[in-house]
Structures are given as structure tokens and as C-alpha cells.
């Protein structure tokens, strides 16, 4: 944490902090982790930072003013004024309160002013939905909250590729579900597509069973012998084993049917083998009749490892038919690991959570502190990264101009463009920590011990992000809860009785 670097700690304090950090690294669950993290914030002095409103990352004056008005209008029952102020700044990052650096200084929480503001917005919304607010009829309240939901948007959780390392994603899901922070919009590429598909076809009460890992224990990877490789017509791994694994676990379910089962909007990224075409996201809107296992299989078709595959749809009468019969498909993460821009248009997203385990990406990922720091010492790395990207693009341009007409070279260069030029960050990033042993796990078939190891790594990587995700999600969850209360039959009956009494009077 940044604050610890600037404090003059006495030896006794430094020892206690070091001891707490060791305990933090070995916490078994989030409650234990949070308790230790709070002690660390107290011990290091980071708790004092929360009460200091000065920051270059958000406008404290705007938030303080809005907080004062919201609190005053709610306590005075001035509904019209309260709604006016709420509508005026209805976004999760008003005055930049969603900036990642506001969650990088402490283990738990952010500025007290921001926490108070979000709490007040939630209380104000709850007041408008309650019986205390008598100025609005039920239809008016419903209309207000439906508009709020559209204006505020919703989050998405995106799973990267990463072969067997994708078991990390199960830990991310487990940690978020335990805190009731699991988004309803999911996307996945390659290994992330398997996680997305399994969650998407399951009923809500089946997800806990999925996270136990039993569904993952299978011979999904089977490498072909030398004789088979010499014959060609395939990659290093036998796609039939992976197909069998997916059909067994995802069933004969289309994207449209998956949504009816789970209530989750799932998106799977695939790319046409013809690299002149853009990658696509498959979901209940773009491909409602496409079988989920088919899309996931295509998204796992990593070039060289697996051959390109064809997609399969299910017709209205249950008959399987080819989807764009003349097109073959490959792993979508090569060109679009996180398709957040396209999903934003479909689902009205306000922020994204990225679970990143791609082995060729993780070593180059930066922390929020590294990405957003502005001091002179950060300039050399910024320049190297920017110029490195320019150089890589230049080499690929040179290659394309010289020998780009060779189909294999053209595909290789286009895949290279996709890897170098795409965005690998979300608004909140949960990133695996790799050592050399992780690269040995990549193409192993999942076994109980490996599943538990990678799942726990996913949980531990998620715990430090829970505080930030909670802050982002609080208002959206309040809106959803208010709508559920207002749409409840008992609430409607109560308002009908009140309306009848008014008419009789």
C-alpha cells in the first residue's frame, strides 16, 4: 500500500504489520481476511487516509454538497427535491468516485465521504420506495425506479482464456457469490467460456454444486500421437475429447434456453477462422438457437492446439443444423478476450469486472497503482510499454507487406494484431499471480487437488477487490431491491386498498 511507503514506522509497528500481512496471506475465508485487513489499515495508518477528503482523484466538494442536500431533503420528506437531486447525478462514478486509485490506498473501503454518500443515496432510494413517501403513487414509484435502473446500468463479469488455469475463475465466482455480488451478465473466451457456459445452463440452486468441482474432473485434454500429427487434419490435442466433455456438462441447450434456466445473460466469444472477419459474441440476442456447447467448443479451439470447428444450432423442432455452414471458428480470446464495448450496447453496462488468467497476458498486467501513477519515475515504463507496442505493430505491418499473401502468415499476423491491440483490463481487475509451476498446470486435465489449489487462488485474488465491487454495486442492488418490493403482490394490494379508501372518502 502506498501509505506504508511514506510513513516512518518504528520497528515494533513494522514487525506487527509484517506479521499481519503473513496472516492475511494465509486467511481461509473472506471474513477472516477482512478482519485482518482492517487491523492492517489501523496499524499502518491507512485508516486516517479515509477521513482526509483531499484527493486529486475525485471532487470531494461536489460529493459533500450532494450528500448534504440528499440528507436534508430525505429527513424533511421533500420528495420532489430529493428525486431532482438523485436524477442530477445518477451514475456510479459521479465526481469520479469510481476511480481505481480511491481503492488502492487501503485494504478495506475508500474515503469516508464516498462511503457516506453511497449510503445516503441508498437510504434516499429506500425512502422513496417506502410507505413513508406518500407523495407518489405506486405507478409513479415504479416508473421512477425503472428509469433509475436504466440510467445506472449493471455490471458484467468477464472470464479470460487460460486453458486449465481457467479453474481460477471458479474461485472468483465463489467469492463473489458468497458476498451476493455476482453480476447477471457474464462473458467468456476459451477456458473462460467453459466457466460461462456451466453457469449459464445451470439453475440457480445448481451453481453451488458446480463450484464443488465435480463437473470439471474429466479427460478434456487428450494429446494426439506422432502418427496422427503427421497425418495432419488437426491440432496437438484431440477435439473429440473436449467436445465430449462439453456435451456432457452443457447439454443440448441453446443460448435462449440457457437464459430461461439460469436467468444469466451469458456471452461466448468466437472468431471466424478467416481472419479477415471480426470476432463475434454469441448470446441470446445474436444467436438464440445456437447450442451453448458448440459455441464454447469453438471458443476453446486455440490455433495449433485444436483445429477450427463448425458451429451447431438447434432448430425449433429439436433437429441440429449447421450454423453458418461454410464458416469454421476458433478461439475468440485471440482477438477479443474481453468484448466489453459490444456487451455495453446490449446490456447497458456501467462497469466491468475482469478475471484474467491468460498465461501470455498475466506477466505483463499492471496494478492500478502502476497504471495510474503520474510521478516521474513511472515515465520510463510508460514509454517502454507504448513504444514496445508500436514496434510490435510495425514488425507485423512489415511482415504483412512482404509475405502477407501467404494464408498461414496472414492468419498469424492477424492473430498477432488481435493479441497486441486489444484491451485486457476491466474497471475492476482480478489477476492471477503466476510462478513457473503454473505453466506446468496449463494443459493438465483437472484433478481434485489442482481444482482446489486454483480455486483458492481465485478466491484470494478476489478478496482484496470485494470492497471496491461492493461500493460499485450498492446503489444498483438497492434499486433492484426497491423494484422487487414495489412489484410484490402484497405491496400492490396495499396500494390498491389505499387508493380505494381515498376514493370512498
Short mmCIF file of C-alpha atoms in Angstrom, two decimals:
data_model
loop_
_atom_site.label_atom_id
_atom_site.label_comp_id
_atom_site.label_asym_id
_atom_site.label_seq_id
_atom_site.Cartn_x
_atom_site.Cartn_y
_atom_site.Cartn_z
CA UNK A 1 0.00 0.00 0.00
CA UNK A 2 1.21 3.50 -0.86
CA UNK A 3 0.72 4.94 2.61
CA UNK A 4 3.10 2.48 4.18
CA UNK A 5 5.89 3.69 1.90
CA UNK A 6 5.61 7.25 3.17
CA UNK A 7 5.28 6.61 6.88
CA UNK A 8 8.09 6.48 9.40
CA UNK A 9 7.23 3.25 11.14
CA UNK A 10 9.02 2.27 14.33
CA UNK A 11 10.47 -1.28 14.42
CA UNK A 12 7.63 -2.57 16.59
CA UNK A 13 5.00 -1.26 14.16
CA UNK A 14 6.87 -2.67 11.17
CA UNK A 15 7.01 -6.09 12.87
CA UNK A 16 3.27 -6.08 13.62
CA UNK A 17 2.47 -5.07 10.02
CA UNK A 18 4.71 -7.82 8.64
CA UNK A 19 3.05 -10.35 10.95
CA UNK A 20 -0.45 -9.24 9.90
CA UNK A 21 0.50 -9.50 6.23
CA UNK A 22 1.61 -13.09 6.75
CA UNK A 23 -1.72 -13.82 8.44
CA UNK A 24 -3.54 -12.12 5.57
CA UNK A 25 -1.81 -14.37 3.03
CA UNK A 26 -2.99 -17.46 4.90
CA UNK A 27 -6.60 -16.44 5.63
CA UNK A 28 -9.06 -19.28 4.92
CA UNK A 29 -12.14 -17.19 4.14
CA UNK A 30 -13.19 -13.63 3.42
CA UNK A 31 -14.44 -12.89 6.94
CA UNK A 32 -11.04 -13.81 8.36
CA UNK A 33 -9.25 -11.89 5.59
CA UNK A 34 -11.41 -8.79 6.20
CA UNK A 35 -10.79 -8.83 9.95
CA UNK A 36 -7.02 -8.94 9.42
CA UNK A 37 -7.18 -6.32 6.65
CA UNK A 38 -8.99 -3.88 8.96
CA UNK A 39 -6.26 -4.35 11.58
CA UNK A 40 -3.65 -3.69 8.90
CA UNK A 41 -5.36 -0.44 7.91
CA UNK A 42 -5.39 0.65 11.55
CA UNK A 43 -1.80 -0.38 12.21
CA UNK A 44 -0.37 1.23 9.08
CA UNK A 45 -2.28 4.50 9.49
CA UNK A 46 -4.23 3.95 6.28
CA UNK A 47 -7.46 4.41 8.26
CA UNK A 48 -6.59 8.10 8.64
CA UNK A 49 -6.49 8.48 4.83
CA UNK A 50 -10.21 7.65 4.71
CA UNK A 51 -11.05 10.78 6.69
CA UNK A 52 -8.92 13.11 4.59
CA UNK A 53 -11.10 14.44 1.77
CA UNK A 54 -8.21 15.90 -0.20
CA UNK A 55 -7.54 13.85 -3.32
CA UNK A 56 -6.71 14.51 -6.95
CA UNK A 57 -8.78 11.50 -7.99
CA UNK A 58 -12.30 12.75 -7.14
CA UNK A 59 -14.15 16.02 -6.49
CA UNK A 60 -14.85 15.99 -2.74
CA UNK A 61 -16.66 19.34 -2.86
CA UNK A 62 -19.34 18.06 -5.25
CA UNK A 63 -19.89 14.87 -3.24
CA UNK A 64 -20.05 16.75 0.06
CA UNK A 65 -22.61 19.21 -1.32
CA UNK A 66 -24.79 16.46 -2.78
CA UNK A 67 -24.59 14.46 0.44
CA UNK A 68 -25.80 17.43 2.47
CA UNK A 69 -28.76 18.07 0.14
CA UNK A 70 -29.82 14.42 -0.07
CA UNK A 71 -29.75 14.01 3.70
CA UNK A 72 -31.67 17.24 4.29
CA UNK A 73 -34.40 16.51 1.72
CA UNK A 74 -34.88 12.92 2.93
CA UNK A 75 -35.19 13.91 6.58
CA UNK A 76 -37.58 16.75 5.71
CA UNK A 77 -39.68 14.50 3.44
CA UNK A 78 -39.17 16.78 0.42
CA UNK A 79 -39.73 14.05 -2.17
CA UNK A 80 -39.70 16.24 -5.29
CA UNK A 81 -36.41 17.89 -4.33
CA UNK A 82 -34.93 14.52 -3.37
CA UNK A 83 -35.80 12.99 -6.75
CA UNK A 84 -34.44 16.04 -8.55
CA UNK A 85 -31.04 15.75 -6.83
CA UNK A 86 -30.88 11.98 -7.33
CA UNK A 87 -31.57 12.28 -11.05
CA UNK A 88 -28.99 15.04 -11.40
CA UNK A 89 -26.06 12.75 -10.64
CA UNK A 90 -27.29 9.24 -11.21
CA UNK A 91 -24.13 7.40 -12.24
CA UNK A 92 -21.80 5.07 -10.35
CA UNK A 93 -18.79 7.38 -10.93
CA UNK A 94 -20.32 10.80 -10.30
CA UNK A 95 -17.49 13.25 -9.49
CA UNK A 96 -15.11 10.37 -10.34
CA UNK A 97 -15.83 8.38 -7.14
CA UNK A 98 -15.30 5.13 -9.05
CA UNK A 99 -11.63 5.84 -9.80
CA UNK A 100 -9.49 2.72 -9.09
CA UNK A 101 -6.89 4.70 -7.12
CA UNK A 102 -9.52 5.51 -4.49
CA UNK A 103 -9.45 1.80 -3.61
CA UNK A 104 -5.68 1.29 -3.81
CA UNK A 105 -4.62 3.06 -0.61
CA UNK A 106 -6.33 0.76 1.90
CA UNK A 107 -7.18 -2.91 2.18
CA UNK A 108 -10.81 -2.24 3.08
CA UNK A 109 -13.01 0.66 2.00
CA UNK A 110 -12.33 4.06 0.50
CA UNK A 111 -12.81 7.69 1.51
CA UNK A 112 -15.36 8.01 4.34
CA UNK A 113 -17.07 10.79 2.40
CA UNK A 114 -17.65 8.47 -0.56
CA UNK A 115 -18.95 5.69 1.68
CA UNK A 116 -21.32 8.13 3.42
CA UNK A 117 -22.54 9.44 0.06
CA UNK A 118 -23.32 5.97 -1.30
CA UNK A 119 -25.06 5.07 1.94
CA UNK A 120 -27.18 8.23 1.74
CA UNK A 121 -28.14 7.59 -1.91
CA UNK A 122 -29.24 4.08 -0.92
CA UNK A 123 -31.26 5.39 2.04
CA UNK A 124 -32.88 8.04 -0.14
CA UNK A 125 -33.92 5.44 -2.69
CA UNK A 126 -35.27 3.19 0.05
CA UNK A 127 -37.24 6.13 1.46
CA UNK A 128 -38.91 6.81 -1.90
CA UNK A 129 -39.90 3.13 -2.19
CA UNK A 130 -41.26 3.01 1.39
CA UNK A 131 -44.71 3.79 2.76
CA UNK A 132 -43.27 6.91 4.42
CA UNK A 133 -43.15 8.52 0.99
CA UNK A 134 -46.83 9.30 0.45
CA UNK A 135 -46.34 11.91 -2.31
CA UNK A 136 -46.05 9.33 -5.08
CA UNK A 137 -48.46 6.67 -6.31
CA UNK A 138 -47.29 3.11 -6.97
CA UNK A 139 -47.12 3.61 -10.77
CA UNK A 140 -45.08 6.78 -10.25
CA UNK A 141 -42.65 4.98 -7.96
CA UNK A 142 -42.30 2.07 -10.38
CA UNK A 143 -41.67 4.45 -13.25
CA UNK A 144 -39.02 6.29 -11.22
CA UNK A 145 -37.12 3.13 -10.26
CA UNK A 146 -37.33 1.63 -13.75
CA UNK A 147 -35.79 4.83 -15.11
CA UNK A 148 -33.15 4.69 -12.35
CA UNK A 149 -32.25 1.15 -13.35
CA UNK A 150 -31.76 2.18 -16.97
CA UNK A 151 -29.74 5.25 -16.04
CA UNK A 152 -27.50 3.45 -13.55
CA UNK A 153 -26.82 0.32 -15.59
CA UNK A 154 -25.47 -3.01 -14.39
CA UNK A 155 -22.06 -4.75 -14.03
CA UNK A 156 -20.57 -7.59 -16.08
CA UNK A 157 -18.09 -10.29 -15.13
CA UNK A 158 -15.64 -11.30 -17.88
CA UNK A 159 -13.57 -14.51 -17.81
CA UNK A 160 -10.36 -14.69 -19.85
CA UNK A 161 -8.84 -17.70 -21.57
CA UNK A 162 -6.07 -19.70 -19.92
CA UNK A 163 -6.59 -23.46 -20.51
CA UNK A 164 -6.64 -25.40 -17.20
CA UNK A 165 -5.59 -22.22 -15.37
CA UNK A 166 -9.18 -21.12 -16.00
CA UNK A 167 -10.16 -23.09 -12.88
CA UNK A 168 -9.07 -19.86 -11.15
CA UNK A 169 -12.37 -18.38 -12.37
CA UNK A 170 -14.34 -20.77 -10.14
CA UNK A 171 -12.71 -19.15 -7.10
CA UNK A 172 -13.67 -15.69 -8.35
CA UNK A 173 -17.29 -16.80 -8.77
CA UNK A 174 -17.32 -18.48 -5.34
CA UNK A 175 -16.01 -15.36 -3.58
CA UNK A 176 -18.48 -13.06 -5.34
CA UNK A 177 -21.46 -15.35 -4.72
CA UNK A 178 -20.66 -15.62 -1.01
CA UNK A 179 -20.90 -11.82 -0.77
CA UNK A 180 -24.00 -11.62 -3.02
CA UNK A 181 -22.05 -9.64 -5.61
CA UNK A 182 -22.34 -11.93 -8.63
CA UNK A 183 -23.30 -9.97 -11.79
CA UNK A 184 -26.08 -11.21 -14.08
CA UNK A 185 -24.07 -10.57 -17.25
CA UNK A 186 -21.15 -12.90 -17.97
CA UNK A 187 -18.73 -13.34 -20.83
CA UNK A 188 -16.00 -15.86 -21.50
CA UNK A 189 -13.35 -16.76 -24.02
CA UNK A 190 -11.63 -20.14 -24.34
CA UNK A 191 -11.33 -21.54 -20.78
CA UNK A 192 -13.46 -18.63 -19.58
CA UNK A 193 -16.17 -19.76 -22.00
CA UNK A 194 -16.35 -23.11 -20.16
CA UNK A 195 -16.96 -21.31 -16.86
CA UNK A 196 -19.53 -19.04 -18.50
CA UNK A 197 -21.31 -21.95 -20.15
CA UNK A 198 -21.51 -24.05 -16.99
CA UNK A 199 -23.00 -21.18 -15.01
CA UNK A 200 -25.30 -20.20 -17.87
CA UNK A 201 -27.01 -23.57 -18.38
CA UNK A 202 -27.47 -24.30 -14.65
CA UNK A 203 -30.42 -23.47 -12.48
CA UNK A 204 -29.55 -21.10 -9.58
CA UNK A 205 -29.64 -23.89 -6.97
CA UNK A 206 -27.19 -25.99 -9.02
CA UNK A 207 -24.35 -23.46 -9.06
CA UNK A 208 -23.03 -24.42 -5.61
CA UNK A 209 -22.63 -28.00 -6.85
CA UNK A 210 -20.76 -26.76 -9.94
CA UNK A 211 -18.35 -24.81 -7.74
CA UNK A 212 -17.51 -28.01 -5.84
CA UNK A 213 -15.61 -29.02 -8.94
CA UNK A 214 -17.08 -32.45 -9.74
CA UNK A 215 -18.18 -31.33 -13.22
CA UNK A 216 -14.64 -30.30 -14.11
CA UNK A 217 -12.96 -33.65 -13.46
CA UNK A 218 -12.73 -35.10 -16.94
CA UNK A 219 -10.28 -36.02 -19.68
CA UNK A 220 -10.91 -32.83 -21.65
CA UNK A 221 -7.34 -32.79 -22.99
CA UNK A 222 -6.03 -35.77 -24.93
CA UNK A 223 -2.90 -35.23 -26.98
CA UNK A 224 -2.58 -36.95 -30.34
CA UNK A 225 0.26 -39.31 -31.12
CA UNK A 226 3.05 -38.61 -33.58
CA UNK A 227 1.43 -40.72 -36.32
CA UNK A 228 -1.82 -38.77 -36.04
CA UNK A 229 0.04 -35.45 -36.12
CA UNK A 230 1.92 -36.46 -39.28
CA UNK A 231 -1.39 -37.19 -41.00
CA UNK A 232 -2.45 -33.59 -40.34
CA UNK A 233 -6.09 -32.51 -40.17
CA UNK A 234 -5.94 -31.41 -36.56
CA UNK A 235 -4.02 -29.82 -33.74
CA UNK A 236 -1.89 -31.25 -30.98
CA UNK A 237 -4.99 -32.15 -28.92
CA UNK A 238 -7.94 -34.31 -29.94
CA UNK A 239 -11.00 -32.09 -30.19
CA UNK A 240 -13.38 -35.07 -29.75
CA UNK A 241 -12.40 -35.43 -26.07
CA UNK A 242 -13.12 -31.77 -25.40
CA UNK A 243 -16.41 -32.00 -27.31
CA UNK A 244 -17.50 -35.00 -25.23
CA UNK A 245 -16.67 -33.12 -22.02
CA UNK A 246 -18.69 -30.07 -23.11
CA UNK A 247 -21.73 -32.03 -24.35
CA UNK A 248 -21.85 -33.97 -21.06
CA UNK A 249 -21.70 -30.82 -18.92
CA UNK A 250 -23.60 -28.26 -21.03
CA UNK A 251 -26.28 -30.50 -22.51
CA UNK A 252 -28.48 -29.91 -25.53
CA UNK A 253 -29.26 -26.31 -24.55
CA UNK A 254 -29.35 -23.18 -26.70
CA UNK A 255 -28.46 -19.67 -25.53
CA UNK A 256 -32.15 -18.77 -25.33
CA UNK A 257 -32.91 -21.87 -23.23
CA UNK A 258 -29.87 -21.21 -21.04
CA UNK A 259 -31.23 -17.80 -20.06
CA UNK A 260 -34.56 -19.36 -19.06
CA UNK A 261 -32.68 -21.87 -16.89
CA UNK A 262 -30.27 -19.57 -15.09
CA UNK A 263 -31.51 -16.01 -15.55
CA UNK A 264 -27.95 -15.12 -16.56
CA UNK A 265 -27.03 -13.29 -19.76
CA UNK A 266 -24.06 -15.32 -20.98
CA UNK A 267 -21.78 -14.33 -23.84
CA UNK A 268 -19.19 -16.54 -25.54
CA UNK A 269 -16.51 -15.03 -27.77
CA UNK A 270 -15.63 -16.84 -31.00
CA UNK A 271 -13.70 -15.79 -34.08
CA UNK A 272 -14.04 -16.93 -37.72
CA UNK A 273 -11.01 -18.88 -38.91
CA UNK A 274 -10.94 -16.46 -41.83
CA UNK A 275 -9.02 -13.70 -40.07
CA UNK A 276 -10.46 -11.00 -42.33
CA UNK A 277 -13.68 -11.20 -40.28
CA UNK A 278 -14.10 -9.76 -36.79
CA UNK A 279 -14.64 -11.83 -33.66
CA UNK A 280 -18.26 -12.25 -32.52
CA UNK A 281 -20.06 -12.66 -29.23
CA UNK A 282 -22.71 -15.37 -29.10
CA UNK A 283 -25.66 -14.83 -26.76
CA UNK A 284 -29.45 -14.97 -26.56
CA UNK A 285 -29.73 -11.88 -28.80
CA UNK A 286 -27.18 -12.56 -31.53
CA UNK A 287 -27.57 -16.36 -31.73
CA UNK A 288 -30.55 -17.58 -29.64
CA UNK A 289 -30.74 -21.00 -31.37
CA UNK A 290 -27.00 -21.77 -31.18
CA UNK A 291 -26.10 -24.65 -28.84
CA UNK A 292 -24.01 -23.41 -25.92
CA UNK A 293 -21.62 -26.38 -26.04
CA UNK A 294 -20.96 -25.65 -29.72
CA UNK A 295 -20.03 -22.02 -29.08
CA UNK A 296 -17.82 -22.99 -26.13
CA UNK A 297 -16.06 -25.64 -28.22
CA UNK A 298 -15.31 -23.04 -30.90
CA UNK A 299 -14.08 -20.57 -28.28
CA UNK A 300 -11.68 -23.25 -26.97
CA UNK A 301 -10.29 -24.01 -30.44
CA UNK A 302 -6.91 -22.40 -29.79
CA UNK A 303 -4.91 -22.34 -33.04
CA UNK A 304 -2.30 -25.15 -33.20
CA UNK A 305 -3.73 -26.85 -30.08
CA UNK A 306 -7.18 -27.56 -31.59
CA UNK A 307 -8.37 -27.42 -35.20
CA UNK A 308 -11.08 -24.91 -36.28
CA UNK A 309 -14.61 -26.20 -35.71
CA UNK A 310 -18.08 -25.67 -37.15
CA UNK A 311 -20.98 -24.41 -35.06
CA UNK A 312 -24.26 -26.23 -34.47
CA UNK A 313 -27.75 -24.80 -33.91
CA UNK A 314 -30.94 -26.45 -32.67
CA UNK A 315 -34.00 -25.87 -34.82
CA UNK A 316 -37.50 -25.24 -33.43
CA UNK A 317 -38.27 -28.99 -33.77
CA UNK A 318 -35.09 -30.05 -31.93
CA UNK A 319 -33.13 -31.03 -35.05
CA UNK A 320 -29.46 -29.99 -35.08
CA UNK A 321 -28.44 -27.91 -38.09
CA UNK A 322 -25.19 -26.16 -39.11
CA UNK A 323 -24.76 -22.53 -38.05
CA UNK A 324 -23.30 -20.57 -40.98
CA UNK A 325 -22.36 -23.87 -42.57
CA UNK A 326 -19.45 -22.58 -44.66
CA UNK A 327 -17.65 -20.91 -41.74
CA UNK A 328 -15.16 -22.50 -39.35
CA UNK A 329 -14.46 -20.93 -35.96
CA UNK A 330 -11.60 -20.62 -33.47
CA UNK A 331 -10.76 -19.24 -30.01
CA UNK A 332 -12.21 -15.76 -29.57
CA UNK A 333 -9.67 -14.62 -26.97
CA UNK A 334 -7.04 -14.22 -29.69
CA UNK A 335 -8.91 -11.19 -31.00
CA UNK A 336 -11.38 -10.25 -28.28
CA UNK A 337 -10.67 -11.65 -24.81
CA UNK A 338 -12.96 -9.08 -23.16
CA UNK A 339 -15.75 -7.86 -25.50
CA UNK A 340 -16.96 -5.17 -23.13
CA UNK A 341 -17.76 -2.50 -25.72
CA UNK A 342 -20.14 -4.72 -27.64
CA UNK A 343 -21.74 -6.03 -24.45
CA UNK A 344 -22.23 -2.48 -23.18
CA UNK A 345 -24.55 -1.77 -26.08
CA UNK A 346 -26.61 -4.89 -25.40
CA UNK A 347 -26.83 -4.82 -21.61
CA UNK A 348 -26.39 -1.20 -20.52
CA UNK A 349 -23.24 -1.91 -18.54
CA UNK A 350 -21.81 0.64 -16.12
CA UNK A 351 -18.62 -1.18 -15.09
CA UNK A 352 -16.87 -4.48 -15.70
CA UNK A 353 -15.02 -6.99 -13.53
CA UNK A 354 -12.24 -8.83 -15.39
CA UNK A 355 -10.91 -12.19 -14.21
CA UNK A 356 -7.61 -12.51 -16.08
CA UNK A 357 -5.51 -15.71 -16.17
CA UNK A 358 -4.24 -15.78 -19.77
CA UNK A 359 -0.64 -17.04 -19.44
CA UNK A 360 0.72 -14.70 -22.12
CA UNK A 361 -1.01 -11.67 -20.56
CA UNK A 362 -0.74 -12.01 -16.76
CA UNK A 363 3.05 -11.40 -16.59
CA UNK A 364 2.55 -8.03 -18.31
CA UNK A 365 -0.50 -6.88 -16.32
CA UNK A 366 -0.05 -3.78 -14.16
CA UNK A 367 -1.64 -2.98 -10.82
CA UNK A 368 -3.92 0.05 -10.55
CA UNK A 369 -1.10 1.90 -8.82
CA UNK A 370 1.25 1.20 -11.73
CA UNK A 371 -1.33 2.13 -14.36
CA UNK A 372 -2.47 5.42 -12.85
CA UNK A 373 0.59 6.81 -11.08
CA UNK A 374 1.79 10.13 -12.51
CA UNK A 375 5.21 10.66 -10.94
CA UNK A 376 8.41 10.99 -12.99
CA UNK A 377 9.62 7.52 -12.01
CA UNK A 378 6.67 5.99 -13.87
CA UNK A 379 7.58 7.62 -17.19
CA UNK A 380 10.30 5.19 -18.34
CA UNK A 381 8.00 2.18 -18.02
CA UNK A 382 5.16 4.03 -19.76
CA UNK A 383 7.45 4.93 -22.65
CA UNK A 384 8.82 1.36 -22.95
CA UNK A 385 5.33 -0.13 -22.96
CA UNK A 386 3.98 2.32 -25.52
CA UNK A 387 6.98 2.08 -27.82
CA UNK A 388 7.06 -1.71 -27.46
CA UNK A 389 3.50 -1.88 -28.75
CA UNK A 390 4.33 0.47 -31.63
CA UNK A 391 7.38 -1.64 -32.51
CA UNK A 392 5.40 -4.89 -32.45
CA UNK A 393 2.71 -3.41 -34.70
CA UNK A 394 5.42 -2.11 -37.04
CA UNK A 395 7.03 -5.55 -37.34
CA UNK A 396 3.66 -7.10 -38.17
CA UNK A 397 2.96 -4.39 -40.77
CA UNK A 398 6.35 -5.08 -42.37
CA UNK A 399 5.66 -8.83 -42.41
CA UNK A 400 2.22 -8.34 -43.94
CA UNK A 401 3.60 -6.09 -46.71
CA UNK A 402 6.37 -8.56 -47.61
CA UNK A 403 4.84 -12.03 -47.28
CA UNK A 404 1.30 -11.33 -46.16
CA UNK A 405 -0.23 -13.06 -49.18
CA UNK A 406 0.72 -16.47 -47.79
CA UNK A 407 -2.51 -17.59 -45.99
CA UNK A 408 -0.73 -19.10 -42.96
CA UNK A 409 1.39 -15.94 -42.50
CA UNK A 410 -1.63 -13.70 -42.93
CA UNK A 411 -3.55 -15.57 -40.22
CA UNK A 412 -0.54 -15.47 -37.90
CA UNK A 413 -0.12 -11.71 -38.38
CA UNK A 414 -3.83 -11.05 -37.89
CA UNK A 415 -3.81 -13.10 -34.68
CA UNK A 416 -0.77 -11.09 -33.59
CA UNK A 417 -2.64 -7.85 -34.20
CA UNK A 418 -5.51 -9.16 -32.08
CA UNK A 419 -3.26 -10.09 -29.17
CA UNK A 420 -1.26 -6.85 -29.12
CA UNK A 421 -4.01 -4.36 -29.89
CA UNK A 422 -6.90 -5.46 -27.67
CA UNK A 423 -7.79 -4.25 -24.18
CA UNK A 424 -7.15 -6.72 -21.35
CA UNK A 425 -8.36 -4.62 -18.42
CA UNK A 426 -11.79 -4.14 -16.90
CA UNK A 427 -12.83 -1.45 -14.42
CA UNK A 428 -12.03 -3.89 -11.60
CA UNK A 429 -9.29 -6.44 -12.33
CA UNK A 430 -8.81 -9.79 -10.60
CA UNK A 431 -5.49 -11.19 -11.81
CA UNK A 432 -3.77 -14.49 -11.06
CA UNK A 433 -0.27 -14.49 -9.58
CA UNK A 434 1.97 -16.82 -11.53
CA UNK A 435 5.10 -18.76 -10.78
CA UNK A 436 6.81 -21.19 -13.15
CA UNK A 437 4.77 -24.10 -11.81
CA UNK A 438 1.57 -22.53 -13.14
CA UNK A 439 2.74 -23.04 -16.70
CA UNK A 440 3.01 -26.78 -15.97
CA UNK A 441 -0.68 -26.80 -15.00
CA UNK A 442 -1.86 -25.26 -18.27
CA UNK A 443 -2.72 -28.39 -20.24
CA UNK A 444 -3.29 -30.83 -17.38
CA UNK A 445 -6.69 -32.46 -17.07
CA UNK A 446 -8.43 -31.07 -13.96
CA UNK A 447 -7.99 -33.20 -10.85
CA UNK A 448 -9.42 -32.52 -7.35
CA UNK A 449 -6.15 -31.23 -5.87
CA UNK A 450 -5.43 -28.92 -8.81
CA UNK A 451 -9.01 -27.65 -8.83
CA UNK A 452 -8.89 -26.79 -5.12
CA UNK A 453 -5.49 -25.11 -5.48
CA UNK A 454 -6.52 -22.86 -8.39
CA UNK A 455 -9.96 -22.15 -6.93
CA UNK A 456 -8.40 -20.95 -3.67
CA UNK A 457 -6.03 -18.73 -5.67
CA UNK A 458 -9.08 -17.23 -7.38
CA UNK A 459 -10.75 -16.57 -4.03
CA UNK A 460 -7.64 -14.95 -2.54
CA UNK A 461 -7.22 -12.71 -5.59
CA UNK A 462 -10.88 -11.62 -5.32
CA UNK A 463 -10.97 -10.76 -1.61
CA UNK A 464 -8.95 -7.50 -1.96
CA UNK A 465 -11.40 -6.39 -4.67
CA UNK A 466 -14.60 -7.10 -2.73
CA UNK A 467 -14.59 -3.69 -1.07
CA UNK A 468 -14.40 -1.90 -4.42
CA UNK A 469 -17.05 -4.13 -6.01
CA UNK A 470 -19.37 -3.64 -3.03
CA UNK A 471 -19.07 0.13 -3.37
CA UNK A 472 -19.84 -0.01 -7.09
CA UNK A 473 -22.74 -2.44 -6.62
CA UNK A 474 -24.50 -0.92 -3.59
CA UNK A 475 -26.76 1.55 -5.39
CA UNK A 476 -27.63 -0.84 -8.22
CA UNK A 477 -28.61 -3.53 -5.71
CA UNK A 478 -30.74 -1.01 -3.81
CA UNK A 479 -32.62 -0.10 -7.00
CA UNK A 480 -33.22 -3.77 -7.76
CA UNK A 481 -34.45 -4.43 -4.21
CA UNK A 482 -36.82 -1.44 -4.35
CA UNK A 483 -38.32 -2.70 -7.62
CA UNK A 484 -38.79 -6.17 -6.14
CA UNK A 485 -40.57 -4.71 -3.11
CA UNK A 486 -42.80 -2.45 -5.22
CA UNK A 487 -43.69 -5.30 -7.59
CA UNK A 488 -44.53 -7.68 -4.75
CA UNK A 489 -48.26 -8.67 -4.71
CA UNK A 490 -48.69 -7.55 -1.09
CA UNK A 491 -47.34 -4.09 -1.94
CA UNK A 492 -49.70 -3.78 -4.91
CA UNK A 493 -52.62 -4.91 -2.77
CA UNK A 494 -51.77 -2.38 -0.05
CA UNK A 495 -51.64 0.49 -2.57
CA UNK A 496 -54.94 -0.65 -4.13
CA UNK A 497 -56.59 -0.61 -0.69
CA UNK A 498 -55.24 2.89 -0.02
CA UNK A 499 -56.48 4.10 -3.40
CA UNK A 500 -59.94 2.63 -2.74
CA UNK A 501 -60.12 4.30 0.68
CA UNK A 502 -59.22 7.66 -0.90
CA UNK A 503 -61.98 7.27 -3.50
CA UNK A 504 -64.52 6.28 -0.83
CA UNK A 505 -63.51 9.25 1.28
#
